[in-house]
Tab-separated table of C-alpha atoms and ligand atoms in Angstrom:
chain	number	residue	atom	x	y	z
M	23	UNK	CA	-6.507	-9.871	17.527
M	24	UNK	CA	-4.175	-12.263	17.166
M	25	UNK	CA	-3.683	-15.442	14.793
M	26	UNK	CA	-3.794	-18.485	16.687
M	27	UNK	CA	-5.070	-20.264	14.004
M	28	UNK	CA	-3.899	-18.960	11.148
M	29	UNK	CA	-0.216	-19.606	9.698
M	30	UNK	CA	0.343	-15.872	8.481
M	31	UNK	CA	-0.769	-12.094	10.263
M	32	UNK	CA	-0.836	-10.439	7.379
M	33	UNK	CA	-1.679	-10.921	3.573
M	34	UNK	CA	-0.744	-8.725	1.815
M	35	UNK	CA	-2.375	-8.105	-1.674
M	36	UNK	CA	-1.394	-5.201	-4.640
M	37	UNK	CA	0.403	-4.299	-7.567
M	38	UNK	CA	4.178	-5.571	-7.838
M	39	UNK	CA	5.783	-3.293	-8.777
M	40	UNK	CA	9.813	-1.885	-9.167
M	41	UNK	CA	10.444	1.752	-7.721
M	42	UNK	CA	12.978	3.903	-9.959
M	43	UNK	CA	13.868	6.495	-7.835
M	44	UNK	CA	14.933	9.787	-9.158
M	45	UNK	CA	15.902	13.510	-7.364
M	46	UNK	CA	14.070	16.136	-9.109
M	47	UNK	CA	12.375	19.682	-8.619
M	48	UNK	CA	9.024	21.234	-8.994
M	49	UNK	CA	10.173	22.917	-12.668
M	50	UNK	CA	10.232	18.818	-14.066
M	51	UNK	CA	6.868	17.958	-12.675
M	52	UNK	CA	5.437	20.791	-14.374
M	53	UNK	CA	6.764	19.983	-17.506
M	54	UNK	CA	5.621	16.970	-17.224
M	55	UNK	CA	2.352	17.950	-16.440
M	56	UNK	CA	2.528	15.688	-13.077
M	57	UNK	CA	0.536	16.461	-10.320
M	58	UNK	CA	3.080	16.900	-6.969
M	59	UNK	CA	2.420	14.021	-4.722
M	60	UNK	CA	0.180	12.252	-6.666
M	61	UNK	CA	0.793	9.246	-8.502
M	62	UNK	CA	-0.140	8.909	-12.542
M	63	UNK	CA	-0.588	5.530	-14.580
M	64	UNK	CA	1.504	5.745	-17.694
M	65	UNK	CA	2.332	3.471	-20.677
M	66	UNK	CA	5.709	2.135	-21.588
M	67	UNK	CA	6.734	4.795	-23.931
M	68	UNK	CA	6.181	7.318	-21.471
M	69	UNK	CA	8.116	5.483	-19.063
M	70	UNK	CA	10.831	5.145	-20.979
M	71	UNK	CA	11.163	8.860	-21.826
M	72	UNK	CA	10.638	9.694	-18.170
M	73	UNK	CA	13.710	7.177	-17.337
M	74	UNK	CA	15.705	9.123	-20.358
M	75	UNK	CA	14.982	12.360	-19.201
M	76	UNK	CA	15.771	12.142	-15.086
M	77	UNK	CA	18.875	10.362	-13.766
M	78	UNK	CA	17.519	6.925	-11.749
M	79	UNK	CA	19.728	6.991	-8.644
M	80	UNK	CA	18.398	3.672	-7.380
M	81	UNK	CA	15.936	0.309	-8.220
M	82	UNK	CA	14.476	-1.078	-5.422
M	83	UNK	CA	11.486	-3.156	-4.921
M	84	UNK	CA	8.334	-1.134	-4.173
M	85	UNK	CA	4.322	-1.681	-4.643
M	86	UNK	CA	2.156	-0.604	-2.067
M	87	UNK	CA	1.292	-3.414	-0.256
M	88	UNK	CA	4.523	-5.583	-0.625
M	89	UNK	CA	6.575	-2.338	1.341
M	90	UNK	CA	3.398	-3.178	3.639
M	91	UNK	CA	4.208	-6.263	4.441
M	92	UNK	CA	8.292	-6.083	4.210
M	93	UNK	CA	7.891	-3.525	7.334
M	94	UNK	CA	5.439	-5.783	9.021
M	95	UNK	CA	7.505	-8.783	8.625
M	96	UNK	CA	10.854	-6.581	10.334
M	97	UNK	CA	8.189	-5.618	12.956
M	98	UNK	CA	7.902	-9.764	13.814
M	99	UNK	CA	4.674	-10.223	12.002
M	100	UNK	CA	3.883	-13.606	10.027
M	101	UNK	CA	3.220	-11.994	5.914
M	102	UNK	CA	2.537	-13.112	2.738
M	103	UNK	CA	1.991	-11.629	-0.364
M	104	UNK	CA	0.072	-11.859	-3.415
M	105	UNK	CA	1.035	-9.549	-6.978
M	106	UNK	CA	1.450	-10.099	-10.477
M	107	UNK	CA	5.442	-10.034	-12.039
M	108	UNK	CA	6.619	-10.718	-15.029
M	109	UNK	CA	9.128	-13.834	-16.187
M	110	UNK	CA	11.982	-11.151	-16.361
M	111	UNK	CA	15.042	-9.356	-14.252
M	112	UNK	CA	12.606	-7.501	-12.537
M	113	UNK	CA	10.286	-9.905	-11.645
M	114	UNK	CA	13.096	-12.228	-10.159
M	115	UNK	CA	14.406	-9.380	-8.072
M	116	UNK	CA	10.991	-8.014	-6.971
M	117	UNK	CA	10.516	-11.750	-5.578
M	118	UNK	CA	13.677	-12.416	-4.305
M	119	UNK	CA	13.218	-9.203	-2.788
M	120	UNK	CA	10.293	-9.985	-0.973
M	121	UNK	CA	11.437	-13.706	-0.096
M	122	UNK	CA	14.548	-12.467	1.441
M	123	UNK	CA	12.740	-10.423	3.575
M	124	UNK	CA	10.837	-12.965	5.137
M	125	UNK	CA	7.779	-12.562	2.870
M	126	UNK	CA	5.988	-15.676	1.594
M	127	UNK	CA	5.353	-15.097	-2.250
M	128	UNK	CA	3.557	-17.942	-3.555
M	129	UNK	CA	2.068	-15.954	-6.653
M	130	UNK	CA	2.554	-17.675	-10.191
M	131	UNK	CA	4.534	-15.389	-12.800
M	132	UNK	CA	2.644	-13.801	-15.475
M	133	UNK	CA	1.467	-16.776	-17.475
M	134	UNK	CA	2.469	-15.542	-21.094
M	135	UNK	CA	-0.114	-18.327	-23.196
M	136	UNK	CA	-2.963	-16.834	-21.689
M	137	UNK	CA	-1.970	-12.720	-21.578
M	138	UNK	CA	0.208	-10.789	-23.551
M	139	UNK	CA	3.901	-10.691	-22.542
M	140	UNK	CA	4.319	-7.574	-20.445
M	141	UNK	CA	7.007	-6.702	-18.396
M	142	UNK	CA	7.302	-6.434	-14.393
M	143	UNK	CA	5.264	-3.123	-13.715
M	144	UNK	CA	7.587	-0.250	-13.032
M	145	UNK	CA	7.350	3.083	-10.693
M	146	UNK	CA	9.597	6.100	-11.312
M	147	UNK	CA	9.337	7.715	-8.262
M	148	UNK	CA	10.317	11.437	-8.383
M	149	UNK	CA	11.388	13.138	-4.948
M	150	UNK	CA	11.839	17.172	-4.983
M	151	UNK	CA	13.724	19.107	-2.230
M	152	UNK	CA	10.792	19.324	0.011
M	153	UNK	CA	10.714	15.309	0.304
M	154	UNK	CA	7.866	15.348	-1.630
M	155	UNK	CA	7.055	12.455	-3.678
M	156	UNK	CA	5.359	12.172	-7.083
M	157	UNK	CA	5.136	8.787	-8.911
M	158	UNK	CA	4.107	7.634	-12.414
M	159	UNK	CA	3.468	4.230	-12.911
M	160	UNK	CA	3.646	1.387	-15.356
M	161	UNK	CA	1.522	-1.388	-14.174
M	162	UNK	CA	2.691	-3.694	-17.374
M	163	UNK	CA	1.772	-7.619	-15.913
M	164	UNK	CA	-0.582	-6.491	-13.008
M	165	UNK	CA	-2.819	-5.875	-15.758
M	166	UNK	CA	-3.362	-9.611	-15.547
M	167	UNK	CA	-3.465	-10.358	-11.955
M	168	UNK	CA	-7.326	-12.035	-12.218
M	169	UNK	CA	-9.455	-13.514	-9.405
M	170	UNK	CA	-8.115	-16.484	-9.989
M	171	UNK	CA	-5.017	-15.166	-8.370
M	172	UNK	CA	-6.838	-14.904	-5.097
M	173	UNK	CA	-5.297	-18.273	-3.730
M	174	UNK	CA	-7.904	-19.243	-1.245
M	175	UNK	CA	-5.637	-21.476	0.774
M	176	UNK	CA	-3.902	-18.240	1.805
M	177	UNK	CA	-6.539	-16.326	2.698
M	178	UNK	CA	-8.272	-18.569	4.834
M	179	UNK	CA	-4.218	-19.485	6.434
M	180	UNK	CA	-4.405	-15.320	6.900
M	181	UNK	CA	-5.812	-13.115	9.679
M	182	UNK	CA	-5.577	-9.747	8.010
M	183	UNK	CA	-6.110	-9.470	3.883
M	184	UNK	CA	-4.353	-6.311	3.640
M	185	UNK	CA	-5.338	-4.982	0.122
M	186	UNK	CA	-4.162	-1.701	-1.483
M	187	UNK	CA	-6.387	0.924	-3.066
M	188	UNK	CA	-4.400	1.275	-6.166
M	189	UNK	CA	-5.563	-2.197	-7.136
M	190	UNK	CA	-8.402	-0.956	-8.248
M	191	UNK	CA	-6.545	0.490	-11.404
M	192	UNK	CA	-5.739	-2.797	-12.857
M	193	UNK	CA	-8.993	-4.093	-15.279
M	194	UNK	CA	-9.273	-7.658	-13.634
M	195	UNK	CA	-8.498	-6.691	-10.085
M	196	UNK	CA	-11.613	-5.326	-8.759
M	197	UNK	CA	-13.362	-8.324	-9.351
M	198	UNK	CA	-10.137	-10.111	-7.504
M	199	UNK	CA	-10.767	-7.983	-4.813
M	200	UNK	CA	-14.193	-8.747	-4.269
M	201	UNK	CA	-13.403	-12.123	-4.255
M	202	UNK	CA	-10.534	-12.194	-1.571
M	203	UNK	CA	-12.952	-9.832	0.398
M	204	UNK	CA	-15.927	-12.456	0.040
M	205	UNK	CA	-13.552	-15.386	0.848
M	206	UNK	CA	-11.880	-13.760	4.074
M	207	UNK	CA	-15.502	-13.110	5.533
M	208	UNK	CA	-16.732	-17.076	5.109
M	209	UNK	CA	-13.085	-18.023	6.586
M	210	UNK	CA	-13.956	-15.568	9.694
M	211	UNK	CA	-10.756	-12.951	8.528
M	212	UNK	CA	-10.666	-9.678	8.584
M	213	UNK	CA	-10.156	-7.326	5.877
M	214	UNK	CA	-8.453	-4.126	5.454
M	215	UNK	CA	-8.111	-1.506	2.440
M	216	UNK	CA	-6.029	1.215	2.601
M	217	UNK	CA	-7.104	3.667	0.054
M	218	UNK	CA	-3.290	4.569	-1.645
M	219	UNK	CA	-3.964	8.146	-3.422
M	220	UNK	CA	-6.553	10.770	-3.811
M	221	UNK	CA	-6.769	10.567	-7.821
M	222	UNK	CA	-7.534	6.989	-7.581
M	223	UNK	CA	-10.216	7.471	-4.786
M	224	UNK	CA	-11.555	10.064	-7.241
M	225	UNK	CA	-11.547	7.419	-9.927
M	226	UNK	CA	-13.367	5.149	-8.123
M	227	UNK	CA	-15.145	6.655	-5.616
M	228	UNK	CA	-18.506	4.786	-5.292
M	229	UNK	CA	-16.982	1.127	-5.132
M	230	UNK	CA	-14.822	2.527	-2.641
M	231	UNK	CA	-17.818	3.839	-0.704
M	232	UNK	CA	-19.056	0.295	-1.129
M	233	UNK	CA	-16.511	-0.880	0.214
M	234	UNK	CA	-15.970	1.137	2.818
M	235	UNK	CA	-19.517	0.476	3.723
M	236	UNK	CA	-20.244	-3.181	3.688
M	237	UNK	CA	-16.771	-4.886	3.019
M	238	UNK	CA	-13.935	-3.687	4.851
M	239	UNK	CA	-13.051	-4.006	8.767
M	240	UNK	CA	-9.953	-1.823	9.190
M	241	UNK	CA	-9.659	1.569	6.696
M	242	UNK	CA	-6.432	3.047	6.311
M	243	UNK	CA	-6.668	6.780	4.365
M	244	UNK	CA	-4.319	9.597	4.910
M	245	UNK	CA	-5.868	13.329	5.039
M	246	UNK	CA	-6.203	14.377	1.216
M	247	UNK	CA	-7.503	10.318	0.489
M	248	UNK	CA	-10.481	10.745	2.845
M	249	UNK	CA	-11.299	14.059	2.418
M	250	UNK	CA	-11.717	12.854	-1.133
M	251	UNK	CA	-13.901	9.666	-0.241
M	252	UNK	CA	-15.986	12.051	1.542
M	253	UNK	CA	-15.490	14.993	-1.431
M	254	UNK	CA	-15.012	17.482	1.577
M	255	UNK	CA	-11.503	19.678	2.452
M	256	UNK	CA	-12.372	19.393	5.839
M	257	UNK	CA	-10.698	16.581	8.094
M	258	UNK	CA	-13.054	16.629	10.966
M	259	UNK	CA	-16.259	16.313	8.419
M	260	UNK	CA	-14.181	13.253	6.560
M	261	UNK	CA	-13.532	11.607	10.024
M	262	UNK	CA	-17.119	11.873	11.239
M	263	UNK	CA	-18.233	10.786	8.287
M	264	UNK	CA	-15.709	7.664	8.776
M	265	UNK	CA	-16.972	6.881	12.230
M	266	UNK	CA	-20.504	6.582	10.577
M	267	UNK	CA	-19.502	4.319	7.745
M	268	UNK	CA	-16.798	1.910	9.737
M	269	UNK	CA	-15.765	0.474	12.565
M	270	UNK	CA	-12.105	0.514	12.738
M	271	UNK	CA	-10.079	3.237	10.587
M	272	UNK	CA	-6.545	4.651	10.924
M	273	UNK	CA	-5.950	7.966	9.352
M	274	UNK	CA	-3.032	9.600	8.949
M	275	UNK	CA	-1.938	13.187	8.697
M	276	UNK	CA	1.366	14.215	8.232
M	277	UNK	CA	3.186	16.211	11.011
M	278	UNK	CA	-0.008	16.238	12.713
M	279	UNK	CA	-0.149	12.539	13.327
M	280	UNK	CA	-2.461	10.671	13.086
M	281	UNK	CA	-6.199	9.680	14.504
M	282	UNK	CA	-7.603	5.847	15.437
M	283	UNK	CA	-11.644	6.025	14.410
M	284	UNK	CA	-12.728	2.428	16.524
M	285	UNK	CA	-16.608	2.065	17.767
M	286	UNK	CA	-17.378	6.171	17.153
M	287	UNK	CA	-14.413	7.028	19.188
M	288	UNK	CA	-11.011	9.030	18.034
M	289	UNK	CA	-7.878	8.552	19.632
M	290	UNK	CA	-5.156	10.739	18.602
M	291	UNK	CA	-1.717	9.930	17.889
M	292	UNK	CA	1.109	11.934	17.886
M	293	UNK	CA	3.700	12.448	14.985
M	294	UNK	CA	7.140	10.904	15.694
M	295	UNK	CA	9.440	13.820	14.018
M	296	UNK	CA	12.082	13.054	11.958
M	297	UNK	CA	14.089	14.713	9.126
M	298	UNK	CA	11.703	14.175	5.849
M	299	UNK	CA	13.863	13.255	2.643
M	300	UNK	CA	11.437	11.318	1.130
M	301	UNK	CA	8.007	10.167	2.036
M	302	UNK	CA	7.188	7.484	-0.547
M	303	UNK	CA	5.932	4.875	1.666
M	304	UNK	CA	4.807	6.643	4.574
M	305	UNK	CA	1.362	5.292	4.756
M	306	UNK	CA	2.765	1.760	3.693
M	307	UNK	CA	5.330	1.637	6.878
M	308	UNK	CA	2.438	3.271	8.913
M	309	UNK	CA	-0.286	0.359	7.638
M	310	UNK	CA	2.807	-2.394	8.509
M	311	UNK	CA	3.309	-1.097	12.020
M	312	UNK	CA	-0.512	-0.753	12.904
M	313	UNK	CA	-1.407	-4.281	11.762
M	314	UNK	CA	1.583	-5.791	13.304
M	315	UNK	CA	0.706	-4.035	16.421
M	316	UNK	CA	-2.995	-5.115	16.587
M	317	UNK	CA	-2.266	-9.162	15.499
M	318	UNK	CA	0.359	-9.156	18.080
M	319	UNK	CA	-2.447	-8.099	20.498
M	320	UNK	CA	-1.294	-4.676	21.470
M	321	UNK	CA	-3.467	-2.210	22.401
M	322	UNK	CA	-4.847	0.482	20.035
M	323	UNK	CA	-2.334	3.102	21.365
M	324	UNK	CA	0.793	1.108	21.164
M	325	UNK	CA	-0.450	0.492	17.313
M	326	UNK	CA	-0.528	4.056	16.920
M	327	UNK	CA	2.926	3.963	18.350
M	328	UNK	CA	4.559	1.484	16.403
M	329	UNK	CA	2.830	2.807	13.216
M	330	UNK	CA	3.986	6.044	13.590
M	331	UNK	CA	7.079	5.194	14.114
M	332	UNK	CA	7.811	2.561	11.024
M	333	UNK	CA	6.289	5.828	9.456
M	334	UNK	CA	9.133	8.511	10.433
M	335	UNK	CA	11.449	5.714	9.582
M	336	UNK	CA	10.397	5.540	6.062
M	337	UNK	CA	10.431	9.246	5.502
M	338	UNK	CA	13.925	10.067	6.977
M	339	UNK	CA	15.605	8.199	4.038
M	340	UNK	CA	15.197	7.592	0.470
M	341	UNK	CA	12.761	4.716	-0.797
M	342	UNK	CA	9.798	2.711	0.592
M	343	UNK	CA	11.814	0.257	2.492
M	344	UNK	CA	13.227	0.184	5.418
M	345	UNK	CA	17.064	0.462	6.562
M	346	UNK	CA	16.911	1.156	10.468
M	347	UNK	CA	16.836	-1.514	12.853
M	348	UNK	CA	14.569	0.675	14.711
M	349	UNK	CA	12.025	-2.168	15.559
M	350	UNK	CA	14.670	-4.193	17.318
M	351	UNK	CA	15.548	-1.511	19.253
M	352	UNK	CA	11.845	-1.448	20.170
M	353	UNK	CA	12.262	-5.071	21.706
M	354	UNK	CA	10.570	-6.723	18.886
U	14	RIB	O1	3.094	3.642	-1.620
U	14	RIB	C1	4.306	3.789	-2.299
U	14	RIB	C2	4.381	2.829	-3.444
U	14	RIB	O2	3.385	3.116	-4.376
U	14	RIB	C3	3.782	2.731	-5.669
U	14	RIB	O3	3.094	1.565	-5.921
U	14	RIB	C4	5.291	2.566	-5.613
U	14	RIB	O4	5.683	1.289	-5.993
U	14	RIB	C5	5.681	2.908	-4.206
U	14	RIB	O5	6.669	2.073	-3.623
């Protein structure tokens, strides 16, 4: 699959978002009432407290899909993004961010006659010793990321509209992605969804079926995300079930790797092992080496390859981005 006539690989679409990333232990979590590995929307006040009470090592720019596309853009691939920021610090680093890492950001800023003036949306990301992450979220101005934001120039300039599942949490945004779904189809593009966290699978379960079902071409899920499409704790039932339902899926599971689901057939592939400090991002990097893989027309097992290993990369250090040049020793 690859983009001869398209300017861009990969489009990325999701909440923009800044990661706050914090060292903690199980003990917190519990007082907190936080789920481990799971990720919770909060308001600002709880934010704040949560930023009072933990000591923020570092900032750095996160959101699901934009550490998508910042690893497929290292990997080579052509990406853009699309995401709501603010007019504020936050939402000039998140873009420089992305812009300085080869990402296309053509997005408007929160327009502040129209919404309410909320601030760039905010993650603190809390890692315990086990490299564990847990994350509570602010989504402040992707609130107000609408269908209008859905620049139709870019997707039909785009061979992959890569959209995360958390954008489903936002009011406006599952109407935007129904629309950047409907206008990648009638521009012959593909679409994929990856489906971000188990909590918000459970929250919105039968569009994602839906979806699933009738909308998307490439399904990204890790273990506990598909086994709660599929409301099952058993991987093989979730995968059949996958095979029925799509195409093309990707899904990942830990230390055991990972499994390709294309055309009723499963193709395993293995784990590369690293040292696991922190695995915030590990199915972003994994997404970003798959996709760059497939629109650089590589065959399904090198994606496996190349996913797996932006993957270990992301979990042998601290945040969702990357810091190896791993892919140019890779000869990309
Ligand atoms: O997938 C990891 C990302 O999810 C959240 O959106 C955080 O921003 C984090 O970077």
């Amino acid at each position: 699959m690859t983009g001869q006539d398209t300017q861009y690989d990969i489009l990325g679409i999701g909440n923009a978002i800044t990661d706050i990333l914090a060292r903690t232990d199980a003990a917190f979590l519990q007082s907190q009432g936080l789920t481990p590995g799971s990720m919770t929307l909060i308001d600002v006040n709880r934010a704040n407290a949560l930023e009072a009470s933990l000591a923020p090592e570092q900032i750095m720019g996160g959101g699901s899909a934009a550490n998508t596309c910042v690893v497929a853009a290292q990997f080579g691939a052509r990406v853009a993004y699309l995401g709501k920021v603010s007019r504020d610090d936050a939402g000039l680093k998140f873009t420089q961010d992305l812009r300085d890492n080869g990402v296309q950001f053509p997005s408007a800023p929160l327009n502040t006659q129209v919404f309410d003036n909320l601030p760039t949306a905010r993650c603190v990301v809390m890692i315990t010793p086990d490299g564990q992450r847990t994350m509570a979220t602010y989504l402040g101005a992707c609130t107000c990321f609408t269908p209008e934001d859905v620049l139709p120039d870019m997707i039909a300039a785009s061979s992959i509209i890569y959209l995360e599942g958390y954008l489903f949490d936002p009011p406006h945004a599952q109407e935007a992605f129904r629309r950047a779904a409907a206008l990648a189809h009638k521009n012959g593009r593909q679409v994929a969804l990856s489906l971000s966290d188990p909590f918000c699978v459970g929250r919105h379960r039968a569009a994602f079926l839906d979806l699933v079902k009738n909308h998307v071409d490439i399904l990204f899920a890790n273990e506990d995300e598909i086994c709660a499409l599929y409301e099952t704790e058993n991987f093989d039932t979730a995968a059949r079930r996958t095979a029925q339902d799509t195409t093309f899926a990707a899904l990942t599971r830990s230390g055991l790797g990972s499994v390709i689901v294309h055309d009723g057939q499963m193709t395993p592939v293995a784990p590369v092992p690293t040292q696991v400090v922190d695995t915030t991002g590990a199915g972003d990097a994994y997404a970003a080496g798959f996709l760059a893989g497939l629109t650089s027309g590589r065959s399904l097992p090198e994606c496996g390859r190349l996913a797996s290993v932006a993957a270990s990369e992301i979990i042998s250090h601290y945040g969702a981005r990357p810091l190896s040049n791993l892919w140019e020793e890779m000869g990309f």
